[in-house]
XYZ file of C-alpha atoms in Angstrom:
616
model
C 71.519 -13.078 15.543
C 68.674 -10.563 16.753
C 69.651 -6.955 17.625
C 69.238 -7.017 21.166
C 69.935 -3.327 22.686
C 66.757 -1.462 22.485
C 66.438 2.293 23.285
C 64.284 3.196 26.852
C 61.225 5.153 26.292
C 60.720 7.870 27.834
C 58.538 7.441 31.235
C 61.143 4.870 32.184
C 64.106 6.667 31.570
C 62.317 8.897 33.475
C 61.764 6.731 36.654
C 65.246 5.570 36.409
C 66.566 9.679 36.624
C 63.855 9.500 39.401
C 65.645 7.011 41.434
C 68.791 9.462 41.906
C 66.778 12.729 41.793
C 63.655 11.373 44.010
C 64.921 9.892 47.111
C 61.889 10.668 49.395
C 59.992 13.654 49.554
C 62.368 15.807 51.422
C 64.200 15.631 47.408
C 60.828 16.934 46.118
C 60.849 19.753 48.542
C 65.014 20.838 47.861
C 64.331 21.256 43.910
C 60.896 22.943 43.963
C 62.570 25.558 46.261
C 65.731 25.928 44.471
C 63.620 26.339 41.614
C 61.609 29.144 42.932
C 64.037 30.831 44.536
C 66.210 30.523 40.349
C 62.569 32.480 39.560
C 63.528 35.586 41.422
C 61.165 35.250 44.060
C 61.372 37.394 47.551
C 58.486 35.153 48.957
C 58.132 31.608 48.732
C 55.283 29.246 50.683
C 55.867 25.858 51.163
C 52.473 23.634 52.371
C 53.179 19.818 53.205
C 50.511 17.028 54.362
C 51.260 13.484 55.623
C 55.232 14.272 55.812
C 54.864 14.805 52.216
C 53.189 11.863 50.550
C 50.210 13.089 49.851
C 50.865 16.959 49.341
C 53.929 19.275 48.748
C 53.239 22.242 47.332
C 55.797 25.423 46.806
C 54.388 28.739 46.074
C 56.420 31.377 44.906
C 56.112 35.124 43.812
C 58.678 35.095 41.098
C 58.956 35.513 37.314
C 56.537 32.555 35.994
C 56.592 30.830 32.971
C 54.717 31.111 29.657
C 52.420 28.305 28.082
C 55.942 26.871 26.059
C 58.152 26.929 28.702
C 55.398 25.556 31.315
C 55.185 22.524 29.117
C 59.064 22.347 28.199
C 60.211 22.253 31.835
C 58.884 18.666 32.506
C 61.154 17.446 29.789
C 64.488 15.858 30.430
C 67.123 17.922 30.199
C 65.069 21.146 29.428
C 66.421 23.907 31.535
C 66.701 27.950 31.842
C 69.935 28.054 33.230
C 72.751 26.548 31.057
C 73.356 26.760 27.224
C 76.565 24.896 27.150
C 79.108 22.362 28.480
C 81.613 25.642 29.441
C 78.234 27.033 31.265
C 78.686 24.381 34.166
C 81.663 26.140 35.236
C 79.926 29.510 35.376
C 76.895 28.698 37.817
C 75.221 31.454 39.317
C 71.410 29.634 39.529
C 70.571 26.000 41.898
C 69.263 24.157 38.923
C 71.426 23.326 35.933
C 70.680 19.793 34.956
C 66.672 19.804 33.463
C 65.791 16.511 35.580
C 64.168 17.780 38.692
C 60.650 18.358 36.990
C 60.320 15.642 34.265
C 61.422 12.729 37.445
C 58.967 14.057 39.702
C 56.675 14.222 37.171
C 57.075 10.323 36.391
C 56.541 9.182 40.124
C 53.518 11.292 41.429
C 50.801 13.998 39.915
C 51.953 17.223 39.652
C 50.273 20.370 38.963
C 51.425 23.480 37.766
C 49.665 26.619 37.395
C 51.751 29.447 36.789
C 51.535 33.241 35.032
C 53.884 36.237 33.866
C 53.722 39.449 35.233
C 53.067 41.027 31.963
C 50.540 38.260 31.080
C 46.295 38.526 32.338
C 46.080 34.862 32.733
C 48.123 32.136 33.631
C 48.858 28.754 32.415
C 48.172 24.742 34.559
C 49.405 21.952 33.231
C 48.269 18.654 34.793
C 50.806 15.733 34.830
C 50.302 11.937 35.953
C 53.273 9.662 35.108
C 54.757 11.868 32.475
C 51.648 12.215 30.632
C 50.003 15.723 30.014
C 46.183 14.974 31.492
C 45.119 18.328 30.871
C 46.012 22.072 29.760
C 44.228 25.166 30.346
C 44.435 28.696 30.852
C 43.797 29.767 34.579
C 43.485 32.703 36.431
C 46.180 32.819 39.443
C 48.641 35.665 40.674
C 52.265 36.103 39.558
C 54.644 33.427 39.761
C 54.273 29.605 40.281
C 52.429 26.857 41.932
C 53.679 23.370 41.860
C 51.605 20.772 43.577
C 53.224 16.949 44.165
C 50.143 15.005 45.478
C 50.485 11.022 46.170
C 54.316 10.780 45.525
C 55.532 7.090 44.133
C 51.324 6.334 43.380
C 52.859 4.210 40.220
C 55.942 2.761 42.390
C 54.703 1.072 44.984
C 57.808 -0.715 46.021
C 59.590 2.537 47.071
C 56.785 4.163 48.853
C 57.193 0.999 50.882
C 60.535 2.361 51.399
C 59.331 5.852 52.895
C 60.291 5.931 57.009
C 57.971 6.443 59.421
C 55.790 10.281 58.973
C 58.129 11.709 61.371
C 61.169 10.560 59.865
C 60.227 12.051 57.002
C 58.987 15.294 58.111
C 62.224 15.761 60.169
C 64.173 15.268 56.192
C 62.084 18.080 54.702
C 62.755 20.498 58.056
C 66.452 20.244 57.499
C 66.323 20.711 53.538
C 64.132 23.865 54.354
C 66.109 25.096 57.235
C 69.381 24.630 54.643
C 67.675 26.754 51.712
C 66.268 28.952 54.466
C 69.733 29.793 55.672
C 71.279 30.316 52.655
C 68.989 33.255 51.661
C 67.830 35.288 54.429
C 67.267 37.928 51.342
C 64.163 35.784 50.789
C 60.905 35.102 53.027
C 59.792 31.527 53.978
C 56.607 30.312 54.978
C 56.254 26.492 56.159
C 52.499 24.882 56.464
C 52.837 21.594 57.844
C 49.135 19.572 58.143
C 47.356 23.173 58.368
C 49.642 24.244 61.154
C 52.150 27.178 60.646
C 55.975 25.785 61.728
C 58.198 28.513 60.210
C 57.849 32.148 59.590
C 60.554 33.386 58.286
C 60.644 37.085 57.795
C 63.405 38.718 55.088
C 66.107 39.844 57.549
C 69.961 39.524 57.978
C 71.522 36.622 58.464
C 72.105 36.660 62.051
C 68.389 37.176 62.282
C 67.339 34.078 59.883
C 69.806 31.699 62.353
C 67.486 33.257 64.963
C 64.453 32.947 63.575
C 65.213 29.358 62.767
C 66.863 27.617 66.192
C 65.394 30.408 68.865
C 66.495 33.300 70.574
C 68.850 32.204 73.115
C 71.040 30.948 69.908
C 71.797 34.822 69.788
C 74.077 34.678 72.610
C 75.973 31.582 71.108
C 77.337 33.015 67.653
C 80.512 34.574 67.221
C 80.677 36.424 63.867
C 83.381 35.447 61.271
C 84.637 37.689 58.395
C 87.349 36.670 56.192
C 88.079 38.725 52.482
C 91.185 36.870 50.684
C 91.674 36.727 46.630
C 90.742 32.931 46.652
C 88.189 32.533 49.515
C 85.639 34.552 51.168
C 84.181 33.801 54.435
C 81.422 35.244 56.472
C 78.947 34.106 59.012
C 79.234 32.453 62.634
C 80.387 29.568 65.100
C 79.517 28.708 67.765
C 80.852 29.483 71.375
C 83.032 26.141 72.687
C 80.806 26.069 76.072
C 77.504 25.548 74.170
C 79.058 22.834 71.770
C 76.668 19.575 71.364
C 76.723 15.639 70.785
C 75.299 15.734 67.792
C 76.523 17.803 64.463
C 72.870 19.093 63.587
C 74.134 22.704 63.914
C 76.670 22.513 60.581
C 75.894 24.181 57.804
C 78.481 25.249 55.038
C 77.505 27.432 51.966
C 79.765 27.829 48.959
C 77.934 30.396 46.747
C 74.296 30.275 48.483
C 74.587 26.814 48.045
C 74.338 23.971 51.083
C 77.616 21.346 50.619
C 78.674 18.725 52.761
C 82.573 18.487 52.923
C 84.158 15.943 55.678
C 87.558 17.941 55.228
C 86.498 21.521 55.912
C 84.947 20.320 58.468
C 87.964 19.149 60.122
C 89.396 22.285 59.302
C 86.981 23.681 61.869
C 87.566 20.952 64.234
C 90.960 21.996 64.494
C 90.740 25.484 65.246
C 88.526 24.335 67.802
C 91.507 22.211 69.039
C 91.776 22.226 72.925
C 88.352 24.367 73.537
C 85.755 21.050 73.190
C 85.262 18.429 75.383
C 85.539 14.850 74.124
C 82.344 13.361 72.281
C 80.917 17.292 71.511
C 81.044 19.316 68.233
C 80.663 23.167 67.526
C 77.951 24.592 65.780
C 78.490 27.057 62.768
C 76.959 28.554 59.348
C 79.525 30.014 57.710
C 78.998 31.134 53.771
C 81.868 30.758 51.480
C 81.937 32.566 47.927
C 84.599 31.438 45.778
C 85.254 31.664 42.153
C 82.581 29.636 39.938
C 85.242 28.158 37.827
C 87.558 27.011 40.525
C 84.872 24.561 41.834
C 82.621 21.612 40.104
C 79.380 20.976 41.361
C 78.136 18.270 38.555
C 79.312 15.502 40.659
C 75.969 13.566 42.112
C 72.391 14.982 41.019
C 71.559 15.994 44.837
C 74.837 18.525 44.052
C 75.660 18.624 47.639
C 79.028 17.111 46.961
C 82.078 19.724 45.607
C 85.172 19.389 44.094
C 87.545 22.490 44.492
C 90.606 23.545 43.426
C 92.878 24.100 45.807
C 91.468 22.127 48.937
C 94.455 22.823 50.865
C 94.371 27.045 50.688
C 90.466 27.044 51.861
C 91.777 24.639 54.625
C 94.115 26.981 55.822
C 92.458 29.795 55.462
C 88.851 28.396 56.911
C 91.253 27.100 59.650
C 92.659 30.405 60.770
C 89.624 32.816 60.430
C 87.566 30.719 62.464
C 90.802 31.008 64.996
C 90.969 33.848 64.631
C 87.315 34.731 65.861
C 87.728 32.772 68.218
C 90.686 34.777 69.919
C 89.728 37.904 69.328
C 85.977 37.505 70.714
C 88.424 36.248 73.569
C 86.396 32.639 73.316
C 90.121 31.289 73.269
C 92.065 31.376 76.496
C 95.607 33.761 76.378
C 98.706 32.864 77.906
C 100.827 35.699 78.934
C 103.650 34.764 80.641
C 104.600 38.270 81.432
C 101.791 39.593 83.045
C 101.589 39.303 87.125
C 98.431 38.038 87.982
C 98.352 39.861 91.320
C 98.515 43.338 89.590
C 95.434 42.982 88.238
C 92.173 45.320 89.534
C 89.021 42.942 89.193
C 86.431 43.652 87.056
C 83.949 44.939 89.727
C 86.114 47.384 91.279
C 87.086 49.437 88.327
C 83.322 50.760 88.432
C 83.185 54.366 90.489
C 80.169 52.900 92.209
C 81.981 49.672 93.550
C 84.846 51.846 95.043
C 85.940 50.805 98.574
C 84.745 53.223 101.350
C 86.444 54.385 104.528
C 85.442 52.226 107.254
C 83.531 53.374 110.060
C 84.353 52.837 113.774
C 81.121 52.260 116.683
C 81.761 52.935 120.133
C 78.867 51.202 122.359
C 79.179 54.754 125.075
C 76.901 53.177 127.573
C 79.533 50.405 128.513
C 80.738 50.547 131.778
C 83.701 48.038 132.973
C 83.704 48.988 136.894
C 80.088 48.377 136.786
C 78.521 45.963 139.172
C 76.641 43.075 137.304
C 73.559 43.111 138.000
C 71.863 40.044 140.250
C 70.377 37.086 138.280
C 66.839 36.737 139.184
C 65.075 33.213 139.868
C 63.083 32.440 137.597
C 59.266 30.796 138.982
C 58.616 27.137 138.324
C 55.249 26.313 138.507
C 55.205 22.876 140.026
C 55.412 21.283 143.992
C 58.551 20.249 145.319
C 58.192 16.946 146.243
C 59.351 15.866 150.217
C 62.898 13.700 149.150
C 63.814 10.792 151.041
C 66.657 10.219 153.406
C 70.144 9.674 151.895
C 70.336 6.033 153.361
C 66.930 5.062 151.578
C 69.689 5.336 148.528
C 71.262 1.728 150.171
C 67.882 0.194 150.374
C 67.372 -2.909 148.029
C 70.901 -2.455 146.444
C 71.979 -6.258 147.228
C 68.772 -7.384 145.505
C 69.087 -5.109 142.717
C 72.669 -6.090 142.190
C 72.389 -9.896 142.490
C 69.583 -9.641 139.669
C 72.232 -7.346 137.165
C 74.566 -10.537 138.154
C 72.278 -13.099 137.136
C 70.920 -11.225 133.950
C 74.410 -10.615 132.906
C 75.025 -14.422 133.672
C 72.133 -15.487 131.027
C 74.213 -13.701 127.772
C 75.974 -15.824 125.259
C 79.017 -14.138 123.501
C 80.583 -15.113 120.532
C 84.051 -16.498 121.016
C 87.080 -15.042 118.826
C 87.429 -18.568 117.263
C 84.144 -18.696 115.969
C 84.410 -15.106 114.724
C 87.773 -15.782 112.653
C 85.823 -18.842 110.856
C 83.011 -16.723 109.924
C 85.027 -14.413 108.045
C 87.372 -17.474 106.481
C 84.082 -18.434 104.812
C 83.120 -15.139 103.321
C 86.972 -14.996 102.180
C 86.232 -18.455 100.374
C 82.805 -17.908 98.591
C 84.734 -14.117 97.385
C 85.035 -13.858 93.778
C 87.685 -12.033 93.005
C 87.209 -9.124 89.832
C 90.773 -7.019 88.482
C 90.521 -3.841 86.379
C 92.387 -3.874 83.551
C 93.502 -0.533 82.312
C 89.976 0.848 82.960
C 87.953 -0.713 80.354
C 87.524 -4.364 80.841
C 87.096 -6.383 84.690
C 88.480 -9.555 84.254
C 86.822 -11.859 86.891
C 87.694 -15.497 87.376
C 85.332 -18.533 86.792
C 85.309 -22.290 87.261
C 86.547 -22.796 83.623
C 89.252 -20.140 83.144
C 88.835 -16.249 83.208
C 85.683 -13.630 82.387
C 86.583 -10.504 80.640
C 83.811 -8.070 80.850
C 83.342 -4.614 79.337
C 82.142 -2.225 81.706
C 80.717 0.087 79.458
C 78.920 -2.069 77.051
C 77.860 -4.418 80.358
C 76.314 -1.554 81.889
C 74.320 -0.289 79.011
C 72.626 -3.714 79.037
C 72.048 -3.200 83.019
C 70.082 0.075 82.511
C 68.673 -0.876 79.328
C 66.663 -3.503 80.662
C 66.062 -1.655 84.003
C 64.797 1.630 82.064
C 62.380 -0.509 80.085
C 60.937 -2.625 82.779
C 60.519 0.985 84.254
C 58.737 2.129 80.896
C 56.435 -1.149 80.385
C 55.619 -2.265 83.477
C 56.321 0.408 86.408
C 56.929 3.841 87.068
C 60.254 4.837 88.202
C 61.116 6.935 91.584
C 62.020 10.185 90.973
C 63.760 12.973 93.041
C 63.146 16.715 93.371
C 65.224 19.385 92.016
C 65.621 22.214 94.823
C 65.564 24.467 92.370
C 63.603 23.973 88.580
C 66.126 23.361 85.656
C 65.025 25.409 82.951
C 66.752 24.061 79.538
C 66.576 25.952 75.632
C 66.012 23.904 72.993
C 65.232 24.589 69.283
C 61.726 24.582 68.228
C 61.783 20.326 66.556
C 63.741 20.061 69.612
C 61.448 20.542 71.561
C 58.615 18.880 69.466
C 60.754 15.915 70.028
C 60.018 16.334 73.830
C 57.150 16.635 73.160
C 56.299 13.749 71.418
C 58.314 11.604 73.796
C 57.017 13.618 77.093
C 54.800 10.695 78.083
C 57.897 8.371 77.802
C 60.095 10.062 79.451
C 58.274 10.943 82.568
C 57.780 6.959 83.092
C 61.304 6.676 83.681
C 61.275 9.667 86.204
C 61.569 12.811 84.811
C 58.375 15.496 85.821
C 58.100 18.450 83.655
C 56.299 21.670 85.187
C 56.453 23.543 81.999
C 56.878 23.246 77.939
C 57.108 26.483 76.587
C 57.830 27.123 72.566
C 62.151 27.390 72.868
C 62.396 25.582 76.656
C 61.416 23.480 79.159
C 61.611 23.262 82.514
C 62.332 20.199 84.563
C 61.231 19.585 88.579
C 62.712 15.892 89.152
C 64.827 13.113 87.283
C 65.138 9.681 87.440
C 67.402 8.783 90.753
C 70.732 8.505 90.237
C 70.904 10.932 87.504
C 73.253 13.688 87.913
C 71.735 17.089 87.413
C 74.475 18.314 85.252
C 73.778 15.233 82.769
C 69.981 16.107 82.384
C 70.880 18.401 79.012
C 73.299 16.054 77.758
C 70.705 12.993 78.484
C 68.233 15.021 76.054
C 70.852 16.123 73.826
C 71.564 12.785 72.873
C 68.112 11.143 72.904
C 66.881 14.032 70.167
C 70.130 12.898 68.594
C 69.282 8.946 68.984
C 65.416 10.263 67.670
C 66.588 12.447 64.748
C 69.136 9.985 63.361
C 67.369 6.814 63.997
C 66.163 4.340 61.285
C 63.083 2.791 62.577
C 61.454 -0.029 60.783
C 57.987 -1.197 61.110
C 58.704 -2.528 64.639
C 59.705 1.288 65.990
C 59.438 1.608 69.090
C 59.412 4.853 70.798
C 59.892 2.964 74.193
C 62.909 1.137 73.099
C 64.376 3.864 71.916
C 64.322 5.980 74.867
C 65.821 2.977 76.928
C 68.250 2.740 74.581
C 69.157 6.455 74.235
C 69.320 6.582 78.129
C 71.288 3.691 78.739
C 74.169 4.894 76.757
C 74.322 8.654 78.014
C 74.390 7.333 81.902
C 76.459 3.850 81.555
C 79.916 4.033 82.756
C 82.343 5.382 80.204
C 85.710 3.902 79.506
C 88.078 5.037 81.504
C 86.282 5.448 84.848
C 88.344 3.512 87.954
C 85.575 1.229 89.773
C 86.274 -0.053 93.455
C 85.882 -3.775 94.206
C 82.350 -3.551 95.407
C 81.539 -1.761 92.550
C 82.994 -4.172 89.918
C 81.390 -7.068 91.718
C 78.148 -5.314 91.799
C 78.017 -4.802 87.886
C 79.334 -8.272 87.438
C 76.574 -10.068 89.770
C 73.837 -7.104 87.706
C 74.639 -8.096 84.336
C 74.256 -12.123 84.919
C 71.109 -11.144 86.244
C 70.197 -9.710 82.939
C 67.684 -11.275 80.533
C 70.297 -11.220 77.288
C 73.796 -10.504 79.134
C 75.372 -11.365 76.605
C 75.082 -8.235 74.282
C 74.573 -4.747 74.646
C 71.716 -3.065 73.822
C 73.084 -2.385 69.790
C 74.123 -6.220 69.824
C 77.300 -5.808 70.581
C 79.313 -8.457 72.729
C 79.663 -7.607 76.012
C 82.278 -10.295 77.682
C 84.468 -13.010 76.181
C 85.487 -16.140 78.187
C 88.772 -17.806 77.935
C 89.199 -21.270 79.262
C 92.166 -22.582 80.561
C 92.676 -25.091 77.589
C 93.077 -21.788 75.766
C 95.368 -20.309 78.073
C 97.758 -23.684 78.048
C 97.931 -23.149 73.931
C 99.253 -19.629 74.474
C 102.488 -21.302 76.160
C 103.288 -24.218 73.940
């Protein structure tokens, strides 16, 4: 029999290491910065076009490369930074693996130009597919260029894959705001389309966070500092009162180096414990440096996945700085059981200017109780006092006048009590009557058996439809704020706002002004709650950010969507019977009552054949 295992060439062993390196451009962007910042560099430019596809291009200042290492680095498992196996254990650089260059290079044309500071001229190499199109001394400043132009050009299947431009751009903004924040030691420059997004200026880290969300995130951060022999911890959370629905604000570090870890995160959850409300999470960027051979980053070639130690010490110890912080920034409340409450001098008072001052007493001199008042003059009305008739012309015409009352009075038809009591039996009869049960569901009762409905779910598909009937057909009513509600947002926040300004202001919300970090809001929809205007946009950006749109995206239907579930009745809110009827009678009105507006079921029916089973 034939030998029948063959070995891969190269290019396609190449796209396969692509398909875990590669993902979508934002993967392109992570390892040509992590690259250039493993050069040394102190400034680093990063240009995109088309959400990537057709350009990304880092620019850095650091140590370059010469000709043979320029043409070694876009072979597999070529790399700077490791030697040996007992190397992976002692990582001080991003890169380690030698795959980020040679899988790019399969999938798109790269170009690298690139020079040594000791060095007159540089080096480019051009790539397309893993093949070397051309080689050539160049003249360009110290450091490196790497240009990814039409990424996937020979895979055309997974450029089909690629989300919608602003899907993708929103990817590359986090993995630059995530190298960004780990090095504020470093300057950042981010061209998107021509247009400047970021400049980011080398400055402390308190600054970069800054820099990166706005200014009013200044007044948010408390600062956390934490030195133990296992674990140390320094940077910020966030204060409990500007906590958000979504988790965009979470960034852990271990070693300069962005992780995601679902159980240190709960470790911050809980020191939170009792200062969040329900559905919200706290921002923070804390930095943890730890001991390179106590953790193992060679777990999944995106090497945002960890595996430490000693979980359950960083746990603890994560845990109790953060509480820490939080108590003695007094963001935590204090009991003090000791302490009399009505002892204590306000605030205000214990300032020398707000001191109390002796009253005064005024004495009006000129009053005079023996003192005649004085006579009340008549006042001059300017018109002609009419002659006035006798008192008996009062009589005249009063028999008349009263048989005509008698006879008027005589023509009106009341309602007798019978009729009355019959009128109301009927309504009583034609009543549906609607129970809820334990907050959540309103059972109601139909010819065939019983309805159970679930008010939340039920009333999503109520606004949903009436939001985009609102958005597609008609303008909704809106209703004036006394007083403007000006709101802080970061700055793809608000381009978010932006982008769905025209949107929103269909379904009633009027915008006066859109500044860079805020916006400020004159009316809302009717019927929406002031207070619930920031959450409403909290979660849409959320609903924006996170969604998965395919070819049928619809900016319209999202919006509806997003709206829907921030202002439908929650579970757990007591409805009168008027109310319950009303949302009964408003979903069976409904084009498609029977889901929500994610397709999930929104009321089961139970016959009574069904119910008879349940007692046989």
């Amino acid at each position: 029999m034939a030998d029948i295992i063959q070995l891969l060439p190269d290019h396609v062993a190449n796209q396969i290491a692509a398909g875990e390196v590669v993902q979508r451009p934002a993967s392109v962007v992570k390892e040509l910065l992590e690259n250039a910042i493993d050069a040394g560099s102190d400034s680093i430019k990063l240009i995109i076009k088309d959400a990537g596809k057709t350009l990304v291009q880092v620019i850095d200042n650091g140590k370059g490369m010469s000709t043979t290492d320029a043409r070694l680095s876009f072979e597999r498992h070529a790399t700077s930074k490791i030697r040996n196996a007992e190397d992976l254990f002692q990582l001080h650089t991003k890169g380690f693996r030698g795959e980020a260059l040679a899988s790019i290079a399969a999938i798109a044309h790269v170009e690298l130009k690139t020079k040594q500071p000791h060095d007159d001229v540089g080096n480019t190499i051009v790539m397309e597919g893993s093949k070397v199109t051309n080689q050539d001394v160049v003249v360009t400043p110290q450091g490196t260029s790497v240009s990814v132009k039409n990424l996937f050009f020979n895979i055309p299947a997974r450029r089909n894959f690629l989300k919608s431009d602003n899907v993708e751009l929103r990817h590359i903004i986090d993995e630059f705001h995530r190298v960004a924040l780990a090095h504020p030691g470093i300057g950042f420059v981010f061209y998107n389309n021509g247009n400047e997004a970021f400049n980011l200026p080398i400055s402390n880290y308190r600054q970069r966070i800054v820099n990166i969300f706005g200014t009013k995130t200044n007044e948010k951060l408390v600062p956390v500092e934490e030195e133990t022999e296992v674990l140390k911890i320094s940077g910020f959370v966030g204060k409990p009162e500007f906590a958000k629905k979504t988790r965009g604000e979470q960034y852990f570090f271990v070693n300069d180096r962005f992780i995601k870890s679902a159980y240190l995160n709960h470790a911050i959850a809980s020191a939170y414990d009792g200062l969040l409300k329900n559905g919200t999470h706290a921002s923070y960027f804390l930095n943890l440096t730890v001991d390179p051979q106590t953790i193992d980053i060679n777990i999944h070639p995106t090497k945002t996945e960890i595996k430490f130690d000693d979980e359950h010490t960083l746990y603890a110890i994560l845990r109790s700085a953060v509480k820490h912080s939080l108590g003695q920034f007094n963001i935590a409340p204090v009991l003090d059981f000791e302490r009399d409450a009505n002892l204590d001098t306000p605030y205000e008072l214990k300032k020398e200017s707000a001191r109390a001052s002796t009253p005064t007493i005024e004495v009006d001199r000129s009053f005079n109780p023996f003192q005649d008042e004085a006579p009340v003059k008549q006042r001059a009305v300017s018109y002609k006092k009419e002659p006035t008739e006798s008192w008996e012309s009062l009589y005249v015409g009063l028999e008349s006048k009263g048989t005509k009352t008698q006879q008027d009075f005589s023509e009106v038809h009341f309602e007798t009590e019978e009729a009355t009591v019959s009128m109301f039996d009927k309504d009583i009869e034609k009543t549906h009557t609607t129970y809820q049960l334990h907050n959540k569901y309103i059972v109601s009762t139909i010819k065939s058996g019983m309805l159970v409905i679930d008010q939340h779910r039920a009333h999503q598909r109520i606004l949903y439809e009436d939001y985009l009937q609102h958005l597609t057909i008609k303008g909704a009513l809106s209703q004036q704020l006394l007083f403007p509600l000006d709101l802080h947002f970061s700055n793809q926040e608000i381009a978010v706002i932006i982008q769905l300004k025209e949107d929103l202001e269909h379904t009633g919300f009027v915008f006066s002004n859109v500044k860079e970090e805020s916006i400020e809001i004159i009316g809302v929809p009717v019927g929406v709650p002031e207070s619930e205007v920031s959450i409403i946009l909290e979660q849409l950006i959320s609903d924006v950010e996170n969604e998965v749109p395919d070819s049928n995206f619809s900016a319209t239907d999202l919006l509806a969507k997003s709206m829907a579930k921030s202002l439908a009745i929650k579970t757990g809110q007591s409805l009168q019977k008027d109310e319950q009827e009303h949302l009964v009678n408003k979903l069976f009105a409904c084009k498609e009552p029977n889901v929500s507006p994610t397709n999930r079921t929104t009321f089961v029916t139970m016959s009574v054949d069904e119910l008879d089973k349940k007692f046989i």
